[in-house]
Tab-separated table of C-alpha atoms in Angstrom:
chain	number	residue	atom	x	y	z
Y	1	MET	CA	121.237	112.389	60.727
Y	2	GLY	CA	121.880	112.804	64.425
Y	3	GLY	CA	124.927	113.661	66.453
Y	4	VAL	CA	126.371	114.204	69.861
Y	5	GLY	CA	127.731	117.482	71.176
Y	6	ARG	CA	129.513	117.693	74.508
Y	7	TRP	CA	128.378	120.537	76.697
Y	8	LYS	CA	129.992	122.181	79.667
Y	9	ASP	CA	130.912	120.058	82.703
Y	10	GLY	CA	130.910	116.926	80.559
Y	11	MET	CA	127.219	117.045	79.648
Y	12	GLU	CA	126.379	115.493	76.295
Y	13	MET	CA	123.699	116.756	73.962
Y	14	GLU	CA	122.188	114.663	71.183
Y	15	VAL	CA	120.201	116.464	68.478
Y	16	PHE	CA	118.060	114.596	65.975
Y	17	PRO	CA	116.169	115.707	62.865
Y	18	GLN	CA	112.435	115.934	62.401
Y	19	GLY	CA	110.317	113.413	64.291
Y	20	THR	CA	112.688	112.800	67.173
Y	21	ALA	CA	113.735	114.858	70.158
Y	22	GLY	CA	117.110	115.848	71.562
Y	23	ARG	CA	118.223	114.415	74.857
Y	24	TYR	CA	121.140	114.872	77.174
Y	25	LYS	CA	123.160	112.707	79.465
Y	26	GLN	CA	124.441	113.984	82.766
Y	27	PRO	CA	127.836	112.792	83.973
Y	28	ALA	CA	128.247	110.833	87.169
Y	29	PRO	CA	128.334	112.950	90.343
Y	30	ARG	CA	131.721	114.482	90.986
Y	31	ALA	CA	133.797	113.078	93.777
Y	32	HIS	CA	133.862	116.389	95.593
Y	33	ARG	CA	130.212	117.294	95.016
Y	34	ALA	CA	128.533	118.361	98.235
Y	35	ALA	CA	124.974	119.448	98.736
Y	36	GLU	CA	124.683	123.195	99.058
Y	37	PRO	CA	122.669	124.487	102.005
Y	38	GLY	CA	119.080	125.146	101.024
Y	39	GLU	CA	119.183	122.971	97.906
Y	40	HIS	CA	115.604	121.845	98.508
Y	41	VAL	CA	113.524	124.807	99.589
Y	42	LEU	CA	110.196	124.384	97.797
Y	43	HIS	CA	107.867	121.457	97.403
Y	44	GLU	CA	105.445	120.988	94.562
Y	45	ARG	CA	103.064	118.097	94.033
Y	46	GLY	CA	104.666	116.287	96.949
Y	47	ALA	CA	108.207	116.303	95.523
Y	48	ALA	CA	111.176	118.456	96.436
Y	49	VAL	CA	112.106	121.082	93.876
Y	50	PRO	CA	115.915	121.438	93.941
Y	51	LEU	CA	117.760	124.612	93.233
Y	52	GLN	CA	118.820	124.302	89.623
Y	53	PRO	CA	122.421	124.838	88.494
Y	54	ASP	CA	122.961	127.998	86.526
Y	55	PRO	CA	121.893	126.802	83.041
Y	56	ALA	CA	123.470	129.611	81.069
Y	57	ARG	CA	126.796	129.654	82.868
Y	58	ALA	CA	127.435	126.006	83.786
Y	59	ALA	CA	125.888	123.060	81.958
Y	60	PHE	CA	123.328	123.985	79.319
Y	61	PRO	CA	120.672	121.246	79.408
Y	62	LEU	CA	119.023	121.336	75.998
Y	63	ARG	CA	116.285	118.809	76.589
Y	64	ASN	CA	113.414	118.272	74.147
Y	65	VAL	CA	115.014	120.223	71.314
Y	66	GLU	CA	113.557	119.139	67.993
Y	67	HIS	CA	114.796	120.576	64.724
Y	68	SER	CA	112.893	120.476	61.439
Y	69	PRO	CA	114.296	121.387	58.038
Y	70	ALA	CA	113.581	125.036	57.294
Y	71	ARG	CA	115.377	127.986	55.842
Y	72	PRO	CA	118.254	128.966	58.158
Y	73	SER	CA	117.258	132.631	58.035
Y	74	GLN	CA	113.939	131.875	59.709
Y	75	GLU	CA	113.372	131.584	63.436
Y	76	ARG	CA	111.943	128.189	64.297
Y	77	GLN	CA	110.258	126.694	67.324
Y	78	SER	CA	109.806	122.951	67.543
Y	79	PRO	CA	106.513	121.194	68.310
Y	80	ALA	CA	108.012	120.110	71.629
Y	81	ALA	CA	108.905	123.693	72.442
Y	82	GLU	CA	105.437	124.908	71.496
Y	83	ALA	CA	103.851	122.301	73.749
Y	84	SER	CA	106.114	123.336	76.600
Y	85	THR	CA	105.033	126.969	76.323
Y	86	ARG	CA	101.383	126.144	76.854
Y	87	SER	CA	99.855	126.520	80.276
Y	88	SER	CA	100.890	123.713	82.590
Y	89	SER	CA	98.229	121.434	84.010
Y	90	GLY	CA	99.504	121.939	87.550
Y	91	THR	CA	97.272	124.065	89.749
Y	92	SER	CA	99.252	124.068	92.989
Y	93	ILE	CA	99.882	127.319	94.824
Y	94	ILE	CA	103.615	126.892	94.101
Y	95	THR	CA	102.954	126.781	90.362
Y	96	GLU	CA	100.610	129.762	90.440
Y	97	LEU	CA	102.920	132.003	92.460
Y	98	PHE	CA	106.487	130.903	91.753
Y	99	GLU	CA	106.659	129.260	88.326
Y	100	GLY	CA	108.124	131.236	85.455
Y	101	GLN	CA	109.607	130.306	82.103
Y	102	LEU	CA	112.918	130.935	80.394
Y	103	SER	CA	113.630	130.646	76.700
Y	104	TYR	CA	117.109	129.815	75.428
Y	105	GLY	CA	117.908	131.079	71.954
Y	106	ILE	CA	120.529	128.836	70.316
Y	107	ARG	CA	122.067	130.149	67.101
Y	108	CYS	CA	124.480	128.199	64.912
Y	109	LEU	CA	127.364	130.520	64.071
Y	110	ARG	CA	127.864	128.939	60.662
Y	111	CYS	CA	124.395	128.850	59.073
Y	112	LYS	CA	122.785	131.310	61.537
Y	113	ALA	CA	119.866	128.935	62.198
Y	114	LEU	CA	118.049	129.913	65.392
Y	115	SER	CA	116.107	127.596	67.674
Y	116	HIS	CA	114.342	128.250	70.954
Y	117	ARG	CA	114.322	125.962	73.949
Y	118	PRO	CA	111.853	126.772	76.790
Y	119	GLU	CA	112.359	125.696	80.372
Y	120	SER	CA	110.211	126.296	83.454
Y	121	PHE	CA	111.763	127.509	86.695
Y	122	THR	CA	110.784	128.252	90.278
Y	123	ILE	CA	114.192	129.602	91.313
Y	124	LEU	CA	116.909	131.424	89.384
Y	125	SER	CA	120.399	130.568	90.645
Y	126	LEU	CA	122.581	133.609	90.072
Y	127	PRO	CA	126.386	133.543	89.946
Y	128	ILE	CA	128.212	136.109	92.074
Y	129	PRO	CA	130.752	137.831	89.787
Y	130	SER	CA	132.873	139.356	92.557
Y	131	THR	CA	134.564	138.233	95.753
Y	132	ARG	CA	134.093	141.550	97.558
Y	133	VAL	CA	131.124	143.724	96.552
Y	134	CYS	CA	128.594	143.559	93.743
Y	135	SER	CA	124.936	144.308	93.098
Y	136	LEU	CA	121.996	142.049	92.317
Y	137	GLN	CA	121.977	143.701	88.897
Y	138	ASP	CA	125.569	142.503	88.365
Y	139	CYS	CA	124.470	138.954	89.183
Y	140	LEU	CA	121.557	139.200	86.739
Y	141	GLU	CA	123.818	140.565	83.991
Y	142	CYS	CA	126.180	137.647	84.526
Y	143	PHE	CA	123.357	135.108	84.344
Y	144	PHE	CA	121.712	136.530	81.220
Y	145	GLN	CA	124.806	137.450	79.220
Y	146	PRO	CA	125.157	135.517	75.929
Y	147	ASP	CA	127.414	132.484	76.016
Y	148	THR	CA	129.466	131.008	73.163
Y	149	LEU	CA	129.750	127.227	72.854
Y	150	THR	CA	132.962	126.124	71.156
Y	151	GLN	CA	135.349	123.152	71.005
Y	152	ASN	CA	134.013	120.359	73.236
Y	153	ASN	CA	130.845	122.351	73.920
Y	154	GLN	CA	129.694	122.623	70.298
Y	155	ILE	CA	126.137	121.798	69.262
Y	156	HIS	CA	125.300	119.371	66.478
Y	157	CYS	CA	123.562	121.441	63.801
Y	158	TYR	CA	121.111	119.475	61.662
Y	159	TRP	CA	121.254	121.935	58.784
Y	160	CYS	CA	125.054	122.056	58.672
Y	161	GLY	CA	125.327	118.315	59.211
Y	162	GLY	CA	127.985	118.488	61.906
Y	163	ASN	CA	129.161	120.024	65.154
Y	164	GLN	CA	129.291	123.812	65.051
Y	165	ASP	CA	130.025	126.721	67.343
Y	166	ALA	CA	126.891	128.390	68.658
Y	167	THR	CA	125.697	131.206	70.871
Y	168	VAL	CA	123.171	130.782	73.675
Y	169	LYS	CA	121.125	133.560	75.237
Y	170	ALA	CA	118.424	133.244	77.864
Y	171	SER	CA	115.406	135.485	78.352
Y	172	ILE	CA	112.330	135.359	80.562
Y	173	THR	CA	109.165	134.619	78.593
Y	174	LYS	CA	106.904	134.256	81.614
Y	175	ALA	CA	107.664	136.247	84.761
Y	176	PRO	CA	106.229	134.734	87.969
Y	177	GLN	CA	104.247	136.701	90.512
Y	178	ILE	CA	106.944	135.963	93.091
Y	179	ILE	CA	110.471	135.454	91.802
Y	180	ILE	CA	113.160	133.815	93.910
Y	181	PHE	CA	116.848	134.521	93.375
Y	182	HIS	CA	119.352	132.055	94.799
Y	183	LEU	CA	122.761	133.654	95.315
Y	184	LYS	CA	125.378	131.021	94.536
Y	185	ARG	CA	127.650	131.588	97.514
Y	186	PHE	CA	129.340	128.198	97.291
Y	187	ALA	CA	132.092	127.798	94.701
Y	188	TRP	CA	134.752	125.245	93.802
Y	189	GLN	CA	138.396	126.109	94.384
Y	190	ASP	CA	141.184	123.511	93.986
Y	191	LYS	CA	138.864	120.517	94.560
Y	192	HIS	CA	137.369	122.181	97.606
Y	193	ARG	CA	134.178	124.115	98.002
Y	194	ARG	CA	134.222	127.456	99.740
Y	195	LYS	CA	131.605	130.005	100.680
Y	196	LEU	CA	131.675	133.467	99.139
Y	197	SER	CA	131.154	136.219	101.682
Y	198	THR	CA	130.603	138.806	98.938
Y	199	THR	CA	128.370	141.717	99.829
Y	200	VAL	CA	125.521	141.625	97.319
Y	201	CYS	CA	123.557	144.881	97.331
Y	202	TYR	CA	119.901	144.316	96.453
Y	203	PRO	CA	117.151	146.905	95.997
Y	204	PHE	CA	114.109	146.996	98.274
Y	205	SER	CA	111.838	148.237	95.495
Y	206	ASP	CA	111.731	149.082	91.783
Y	207	LEU	CA	113.769	146.073	90.651
Y	208	ASP	CA	113.368	146.309	86.874
Y	209	LEU	CA	113.653	142.985	85.035
Y	210	SER	CA	112.673	144.392	81.621
Y	211	PRO	CA	116.224	144.019	80.182
Y	212	TYR	CA	115.918	140.248	80.677
Y	213	ILE	CA	112.278	139.740	79.714
Y	214	SER	CA	111.191	138.828	76.202
Y	215	ALA	CA	109.162	141.385	74.260
Y	216	SER	CA	106.397	138.786	73.957
Y	217	CYS	CA	105.984	138.648	77.745
Y	218	CYS	CA	103.060	140.735	78.999
Y	219	ASN	CA	103.847	140.386	82.707
Y	220	ASN	CA	104.754	143.280	84.929
Y	221	THR	CA	108.517	143.799	85.001
Y	222	GLU	CA	108.914	145.705	88.297
Y	223	TYR	CA	109.424	143.874	91.586
Y	224	SER	CA	109.777	144.712	95.281
Y	225	LEU	CA	111.632	142.788	97.971
Y	226	CYS	CA	109.338	140.907	100.360
Y	227	ALA	CA	111.624	138.380	102.102
Y	228	VAL	CA	115.245	137.338	102.576
Y	229	VAL	CA	116.588	133.970	103.731
Y	230	ASN	CA	120.007	134.214	105.379
Y	231	HIS	CA	122.591	131.486	105.856
Y	232	ALA	CA	125.273	131.880	108.519
Y	233	GLY	CA	128.053	129.298	108.615
Y	234	ASP	CA	129.771	127.226	105.954
Y	235	LEU	CA	129.113	124.111	103.901
Y	236	ASP	CA	129.302	121.692	106.834
Y	237	TYR	CA	127.191	123.584	109.319
Y	238	GLY	CA	125.105	126.705	109.515
Y	239	HIS	CA	121.988	128.445	110.700
Y	240	TYR	CA	119.090	129.870	108.724
Y	241	THR	CA	117.181	133.031	109.583
Y	242	ALA	CA	114.666	135.055	107.610
Y	243	PHE	CA	113.568	138.649	107.149
Y	244	CYS	CA	109.960	139.148	106.068
Y	245	LYS	CA	108.009	142.282	105.236
Y	246	HIS	CA	104.505	142.648	106.673
Y	247	ALA	CA	102.073	143.025	103.773
Y	248	VAL	CA	99.923	145.596	105.607
Y	249	THR	CA	102.191	147.582	107.940
Y	250	LYS	CA	105.234	147.315	105.605
Y	251	HIS	CA	107.434	146.737	108.661
Y	252	TRP	CA	110.259	144.215	108.526
Y	253	TYR	CA	110.539	141.307	110.968
Y	254	SER	CA	113.381	138.925	111.759
Y	255	PHE	CA	112.571	135.234	112.237
Y	256	ASP	CA	115.230	133.314	114.173
Y	257	ASP	CA	113.847	129.961	115.289
Y	258	ALA	CA	111.029	130.849	117.746
Y	259	GLN	CA	112.163	134.456	118.132
Y	260	VAL	CA	110.375	137.093	116.045
Y	261	THR	CA	111.454	140.736	116.326
Y	262	GLU	CA	110.782	143.892	114.371
Y	263	ILE	CA	113.895	145.271	112.670
Y	264	PRO	CA	114.727	148.542	110.886
Y	265	ASP	CA	115.034	148.576	107.103
Y	266	SER	CA	118.791	149.078	107.410
Y	267	GLU	CA	119.220	145.558	108.832
Y	268	VAL	CA	117.530	143.882	105.879
Y	269	GLN	CA	120.640	144.404	103.734
Y	270	ALA	CA	122.850	141.562	105.001
Y	271	ASP	CA	126.046	139.869	103.848
Y	272	THR	CA	124.492	136.519	104.781
Y	273	ALA	CA	121.635	136.857	102.256
Y	274	TYR	CA	121.164	133.571	100.417
Y	275	LEU	CA	117.666	133.640	98.913
Y	276	LEU	CA	115.847	136.803	97.819
Y	277	PHE	CA	112.072	136.863	97.323
Y	278	TYR	CA	110.583	139.598	95.122
Y	279	THR	CA	106.902	140.217	94.387
Y	280	SER	CA	105.670	141.765	91.152
Y	281	LYS	CA	104.201	145.242	91.339
Y	282	GLY	CA	100.760	143.989	90.408
Y	283	TYR	CA	100.682	141.189	92.977
């Protein structure tokens, strides 16, 4: 028996029993959808890698979910999920340095059945929970907080035989050597998109991601800031600059078109920060 569950932002999720895989349908682009600056910032295997929408806070794309009959009290991982957790065949420098993996735990609130859905990432798009001042830790807490799917967002539970409320919680099962955080500064308001000028305070060192990393992950959990991409302007126009830390001298430099200047550490904290690059302690 299969079924269709409607997820956030009109996304539909279809879950099938053993031998078939779940799939989702994305709605047509919204009339007021506009490309956010920097949406394509990395390239892998010759194709642009877009910044992904926040999966835990916006539309939850449960692709390749396959359920098999088992006791609801047991944790289950589908064959498709197991295959996805194996090492990827890609050997590009982007994959080696930037690719990590999330795992979404989906629990039916009626029968308590738990399934895991892995998904690779090269960028984590973090919501900004304040319009004035917040910290990077606040953004991470917002991204990784559990979400409850109810009403039109229910899942179709195979064991219950119908649509049910569920909880979803993401965790990092593979931490990349270099992790990129995209601060979602562009938000919808009354059919218009506006830019958030929120001051996001981010640490230069000792960023601890252990609260968001699965216990099964053996990667180092401490990161240090190595680069910042800034965006000045709004949705229709703007200018990009970058701050980069010299790997040997540890001095910071500003890159503004052809102009490169050394800057003090105090200038690295900027309200225009848009992308944050952190390297793991062991890198």
